[in-house]
XYZ file of C-alpha atoms in Angstrom:
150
model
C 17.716 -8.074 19.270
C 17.828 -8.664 15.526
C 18.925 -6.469 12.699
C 16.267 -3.432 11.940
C 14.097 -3.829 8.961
C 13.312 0.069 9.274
C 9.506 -1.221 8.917
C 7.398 0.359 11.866
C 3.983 0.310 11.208
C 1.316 2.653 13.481
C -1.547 0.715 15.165
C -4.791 2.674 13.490
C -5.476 4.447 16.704
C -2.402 5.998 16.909
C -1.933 7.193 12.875
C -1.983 10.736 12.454
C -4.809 11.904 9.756
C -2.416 12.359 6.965
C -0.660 10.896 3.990
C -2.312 7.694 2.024
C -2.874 3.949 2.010
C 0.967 3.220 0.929
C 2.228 5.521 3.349
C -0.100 4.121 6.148
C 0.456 0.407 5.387
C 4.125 1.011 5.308
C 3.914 3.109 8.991
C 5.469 6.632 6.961
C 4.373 9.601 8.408
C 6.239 12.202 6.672
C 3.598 15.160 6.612
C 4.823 16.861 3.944
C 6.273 14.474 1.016
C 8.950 16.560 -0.754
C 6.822 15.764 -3.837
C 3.138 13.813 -4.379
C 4.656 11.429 -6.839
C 7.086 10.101 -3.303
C 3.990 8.107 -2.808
C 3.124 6.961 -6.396
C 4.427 3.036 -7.578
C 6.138 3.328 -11.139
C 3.916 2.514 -13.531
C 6.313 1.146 -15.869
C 7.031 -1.232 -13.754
C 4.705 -4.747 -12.828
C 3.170 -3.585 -9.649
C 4.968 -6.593 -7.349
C 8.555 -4.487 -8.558
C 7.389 -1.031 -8.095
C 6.295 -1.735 -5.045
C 9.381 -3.252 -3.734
C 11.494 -0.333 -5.162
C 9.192 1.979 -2.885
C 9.886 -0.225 0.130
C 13.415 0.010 -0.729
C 13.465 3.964 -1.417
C 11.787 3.860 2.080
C 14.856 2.381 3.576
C 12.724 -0.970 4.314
C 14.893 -3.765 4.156
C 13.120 -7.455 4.784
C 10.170 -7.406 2.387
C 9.686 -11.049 0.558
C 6.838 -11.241 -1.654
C 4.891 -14.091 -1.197
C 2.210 -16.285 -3.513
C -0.625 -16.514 -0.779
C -1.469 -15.043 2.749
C -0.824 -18.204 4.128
C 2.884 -18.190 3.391
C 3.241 -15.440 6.134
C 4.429 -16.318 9.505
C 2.666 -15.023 12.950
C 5.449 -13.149 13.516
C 4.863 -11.158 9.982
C 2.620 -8.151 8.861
C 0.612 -9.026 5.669
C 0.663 -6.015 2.562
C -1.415 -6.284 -0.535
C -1.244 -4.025 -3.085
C -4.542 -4.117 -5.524
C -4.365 -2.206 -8.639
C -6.421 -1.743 -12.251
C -5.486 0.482 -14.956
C -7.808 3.234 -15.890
C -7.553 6.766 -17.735
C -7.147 10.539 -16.599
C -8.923 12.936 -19.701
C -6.862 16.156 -19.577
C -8.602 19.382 -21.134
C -5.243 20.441 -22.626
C -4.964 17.043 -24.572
C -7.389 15.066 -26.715
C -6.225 11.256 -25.869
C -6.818 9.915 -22.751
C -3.927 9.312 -20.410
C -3.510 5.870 -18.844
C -2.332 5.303 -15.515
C -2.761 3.046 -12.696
C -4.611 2.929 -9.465
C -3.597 1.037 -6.626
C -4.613 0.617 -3.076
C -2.196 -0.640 -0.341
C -3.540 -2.900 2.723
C -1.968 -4.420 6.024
C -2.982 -7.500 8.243
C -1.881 -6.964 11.253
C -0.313 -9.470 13.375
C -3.806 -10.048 15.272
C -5.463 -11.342 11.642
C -7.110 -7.543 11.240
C -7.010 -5.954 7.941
C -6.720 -1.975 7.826
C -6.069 0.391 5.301
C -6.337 4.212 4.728
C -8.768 5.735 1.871
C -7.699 9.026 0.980
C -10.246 11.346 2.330
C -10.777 9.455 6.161
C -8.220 8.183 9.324
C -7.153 4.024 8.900
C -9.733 1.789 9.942
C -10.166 -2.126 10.137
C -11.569 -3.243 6.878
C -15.197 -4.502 7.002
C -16.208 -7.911 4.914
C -18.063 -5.303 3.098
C -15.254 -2.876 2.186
C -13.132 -6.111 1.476
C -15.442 -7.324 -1.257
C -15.860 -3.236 -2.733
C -12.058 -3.156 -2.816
C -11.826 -6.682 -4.650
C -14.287 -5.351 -7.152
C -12.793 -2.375 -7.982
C -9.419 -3.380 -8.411
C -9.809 -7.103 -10.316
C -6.377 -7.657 -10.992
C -4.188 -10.234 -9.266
C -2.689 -8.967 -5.967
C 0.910 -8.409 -5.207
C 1.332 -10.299 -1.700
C 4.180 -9.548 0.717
C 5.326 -10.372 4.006
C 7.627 -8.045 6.330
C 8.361 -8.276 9.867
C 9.345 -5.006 11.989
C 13.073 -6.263 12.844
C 14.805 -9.725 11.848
């Protein structure tokens, strides 16, 4: 047995109906985060970094990003973060405040793609929902590859 990557991530089936899509991709199921923001990427940092400093604050060890799916092995889980920029009007404040959106996915070692939107249980991602999620986050995904133990 090889060293532990602390990366164990829940068939769909099995994920209990909480958290979000980072959580979920990652396999977290922490009910009760001690704050929201444990599951929000840095924003001041390019979204490939912030999401590595998550998976490192998660205790995940193993994570290389990669340039295209097909860099993965068999043996590896697939993660793509999407992300766009886009603005939060607060009644207290006049300017808009930026911030930035992102949505976590996971191939699974059987070539399924599955996420979690925030509001229903993981499911395997339809062509459909695969081409709404590419539209509403344009920007070029972060692609990385993990395995659950080295």
């Amino acid at each position: 047995m090889g060293k532990t990557t602390n990366f164990y991530p829940i068939r769909v089936e099995d994920y209990p109906d909480i958290n979000n899509c980072l959580a979920f991709a990652l396999g977290i199921t922490i009910e009760r985060p001690k704050s929201s923001k444990d599951y929000n990427l840095r924003e001041d940092l390019p979204i490939s970094e912030a999401f590595l400093n998550k998976c490192a604050e998660f205790g995940i060890e193993g994570v290389r990003q990669i340039n295209s799916i097909e860099e993965a092995t068999k043996e590896e889980y697939v993660i793509c973060v999407f992300y766009h920029w886009t603005t939060f009007r607060n009644p207290f404040y006049t300017d808009p405040i930026p911030y930035r959106e992102f949505h976590v996915i996971r191939r699974e070692l059987n070539g399924n793609w599955v996420h979690k939107d925030w509001d229903s249980r993981p499911s395997i991602i339809s062509k459909e929902e695969m081409i709404a999620i590419r539209r509403e986050f344009p920007n070029p995904v972060a692609i990385f590859a993990l395995k659950t133990e080295d």
